[in-house]
PDB file of C-alpha atoms in Angstrom:
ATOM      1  CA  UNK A   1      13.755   0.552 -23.740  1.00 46.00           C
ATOM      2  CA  UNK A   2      13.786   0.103 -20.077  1.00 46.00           C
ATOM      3  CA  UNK A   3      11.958  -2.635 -18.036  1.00 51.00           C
ATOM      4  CA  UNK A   4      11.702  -0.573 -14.868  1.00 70.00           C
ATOM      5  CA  UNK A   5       8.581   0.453 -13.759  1.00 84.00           C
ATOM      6  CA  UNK A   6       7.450   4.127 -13.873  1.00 91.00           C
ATOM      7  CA  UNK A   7       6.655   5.701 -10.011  1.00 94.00           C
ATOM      8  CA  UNK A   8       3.470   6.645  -9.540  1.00 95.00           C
ATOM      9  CA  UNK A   9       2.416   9.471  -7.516  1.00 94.00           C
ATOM     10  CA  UNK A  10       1.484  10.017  -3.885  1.00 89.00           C
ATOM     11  CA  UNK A  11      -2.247  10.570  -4.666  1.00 88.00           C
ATOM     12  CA  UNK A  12      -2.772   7.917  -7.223  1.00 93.00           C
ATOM     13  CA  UNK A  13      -1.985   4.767  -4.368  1.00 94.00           C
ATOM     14  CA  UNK A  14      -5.414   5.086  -3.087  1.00 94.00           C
ATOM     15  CA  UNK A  15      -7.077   3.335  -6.403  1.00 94.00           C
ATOM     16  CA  UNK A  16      -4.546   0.231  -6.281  1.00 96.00           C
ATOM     17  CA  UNK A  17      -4.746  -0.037  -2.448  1.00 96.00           C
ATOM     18  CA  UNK A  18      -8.515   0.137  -2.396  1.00 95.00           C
ATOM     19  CA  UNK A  19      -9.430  -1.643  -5.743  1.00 96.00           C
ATOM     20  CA  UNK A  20     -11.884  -4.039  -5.687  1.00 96.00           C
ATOM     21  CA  UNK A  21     -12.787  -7.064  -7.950  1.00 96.00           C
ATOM     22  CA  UNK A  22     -16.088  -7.818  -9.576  1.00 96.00           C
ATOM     23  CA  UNK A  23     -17.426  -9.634  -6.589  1.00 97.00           C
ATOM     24  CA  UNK A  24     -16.359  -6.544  -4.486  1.00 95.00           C
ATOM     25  CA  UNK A  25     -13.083  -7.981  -2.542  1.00 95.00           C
ATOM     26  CA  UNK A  26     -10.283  -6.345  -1.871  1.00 96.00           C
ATOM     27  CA  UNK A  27      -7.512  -6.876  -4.886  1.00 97.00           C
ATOM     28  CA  UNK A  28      -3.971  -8.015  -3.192  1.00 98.00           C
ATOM     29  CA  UNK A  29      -1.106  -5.810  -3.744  1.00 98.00           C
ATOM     30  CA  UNK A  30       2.708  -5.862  -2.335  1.00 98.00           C
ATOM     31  CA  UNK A  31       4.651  -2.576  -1.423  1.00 97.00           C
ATOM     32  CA  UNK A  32       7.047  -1.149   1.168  1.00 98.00           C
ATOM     33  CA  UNK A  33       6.231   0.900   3.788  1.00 97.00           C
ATOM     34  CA  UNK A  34       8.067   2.721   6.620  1.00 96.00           C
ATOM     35  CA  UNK A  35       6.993   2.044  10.628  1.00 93.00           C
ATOM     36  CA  UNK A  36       6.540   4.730  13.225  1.00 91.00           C
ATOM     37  CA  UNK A  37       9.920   3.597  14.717  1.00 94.00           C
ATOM     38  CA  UNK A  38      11.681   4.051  10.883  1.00 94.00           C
ATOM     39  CA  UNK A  39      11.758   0.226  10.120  1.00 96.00           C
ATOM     40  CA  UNK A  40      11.382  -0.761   6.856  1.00 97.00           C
ATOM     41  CA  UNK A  41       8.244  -3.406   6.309  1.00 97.00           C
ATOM     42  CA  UNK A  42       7.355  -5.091   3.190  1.00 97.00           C
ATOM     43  CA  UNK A  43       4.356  -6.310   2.561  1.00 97.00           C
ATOM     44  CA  UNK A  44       3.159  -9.078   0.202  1.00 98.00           C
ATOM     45  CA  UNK A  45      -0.226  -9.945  -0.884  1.00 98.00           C
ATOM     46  CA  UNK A  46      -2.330  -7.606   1.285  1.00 98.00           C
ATOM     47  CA  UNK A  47      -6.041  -6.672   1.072  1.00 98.00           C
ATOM     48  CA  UNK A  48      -7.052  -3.378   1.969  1.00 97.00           C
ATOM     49  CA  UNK A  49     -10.231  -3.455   4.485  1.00 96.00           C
ATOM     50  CA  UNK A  50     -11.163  -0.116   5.164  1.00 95.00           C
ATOM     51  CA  UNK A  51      -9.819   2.838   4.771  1.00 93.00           C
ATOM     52  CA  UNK A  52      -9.974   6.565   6.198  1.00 92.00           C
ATOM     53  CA  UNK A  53     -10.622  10.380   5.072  1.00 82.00           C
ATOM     54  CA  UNK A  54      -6.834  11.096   6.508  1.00 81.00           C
ATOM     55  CA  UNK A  55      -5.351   8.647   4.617  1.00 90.00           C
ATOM     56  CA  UNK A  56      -5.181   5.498   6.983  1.00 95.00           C
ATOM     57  CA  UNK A  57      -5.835   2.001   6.089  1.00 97.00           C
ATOM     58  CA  UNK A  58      -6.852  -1.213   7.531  1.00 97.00           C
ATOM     59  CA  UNK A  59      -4.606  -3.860   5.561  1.00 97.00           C
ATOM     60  CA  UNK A  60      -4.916  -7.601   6.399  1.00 98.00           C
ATOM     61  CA  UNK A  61      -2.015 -10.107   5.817  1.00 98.00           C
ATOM     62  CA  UNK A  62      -1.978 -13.445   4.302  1.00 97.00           C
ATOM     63  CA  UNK A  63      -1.801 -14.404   8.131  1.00 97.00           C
ATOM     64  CA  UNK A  64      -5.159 -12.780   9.408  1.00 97.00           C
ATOM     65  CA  UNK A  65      -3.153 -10.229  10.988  1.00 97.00           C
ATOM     66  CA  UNK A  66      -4.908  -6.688  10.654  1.00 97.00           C
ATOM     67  CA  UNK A  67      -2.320  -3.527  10.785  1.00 96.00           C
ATOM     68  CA  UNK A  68      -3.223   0.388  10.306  1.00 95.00           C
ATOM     69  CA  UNK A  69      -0.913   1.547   7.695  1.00 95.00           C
ATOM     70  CA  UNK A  70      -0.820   5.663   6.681  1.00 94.00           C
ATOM     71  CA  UNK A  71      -0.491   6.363   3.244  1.00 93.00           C
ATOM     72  CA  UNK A  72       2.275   8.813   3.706  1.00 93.00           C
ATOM     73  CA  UNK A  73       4.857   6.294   4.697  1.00 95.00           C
ATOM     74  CA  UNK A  74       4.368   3.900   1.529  1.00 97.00           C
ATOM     75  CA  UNK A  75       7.628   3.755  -0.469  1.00 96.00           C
ATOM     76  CA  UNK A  76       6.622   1.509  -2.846  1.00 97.00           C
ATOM     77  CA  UNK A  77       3.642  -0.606  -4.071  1.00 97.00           C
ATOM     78  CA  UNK A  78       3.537  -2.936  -6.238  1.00 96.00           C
ATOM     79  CA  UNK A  79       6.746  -2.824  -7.669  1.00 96.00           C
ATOM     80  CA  UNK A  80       6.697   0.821  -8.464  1.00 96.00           C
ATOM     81  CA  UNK A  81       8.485   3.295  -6.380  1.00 96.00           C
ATOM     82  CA  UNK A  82       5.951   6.288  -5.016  1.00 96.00           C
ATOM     83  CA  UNK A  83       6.910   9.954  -5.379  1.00 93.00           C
ATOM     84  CA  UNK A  84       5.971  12.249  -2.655  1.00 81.00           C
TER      85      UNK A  84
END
């Protein structure tokens, strides 16, 4: 049996990029993610803030830092490559 890690769907990264814990924070995930300019940027340990009808999220880094992110241009997340 393989150890790789099934994709997971388009439609189905809004529950891990959104999840919550008890206390209602935003759970930290890791993924890859295209930029408007085609750059490749990977991001580890990122909390979702707020998201958007469209499909547009607020994600903070470890840093502070705040970037809009649109769901469309994840690649992978959390170790699990998304299908389109």
């Amino acid at each position: 049996m393989s150890s790789r890690m099934l994709p997971i769907r388009m439609r189905e990264i809004a529950s891990i990029i959104e999840a919550k814990d008890g206390e209602g924070k935003g759970i930290p995930f890791s993924g890859k993610v295209f930029k408007k300019n085609g750059e490749l940027m990977v991001l580890k340990d990122v909390i979702c803030t707020s998201s958007y009808h469209g499909g547009t999220y607020n994600l903070m880094f470890p840093n502070g830092q705040i970037r809009k992110v649109k769901g469309l241009f994840f690649i992978e997340i959390n170790g699990r490559e998304v299908m389109i």
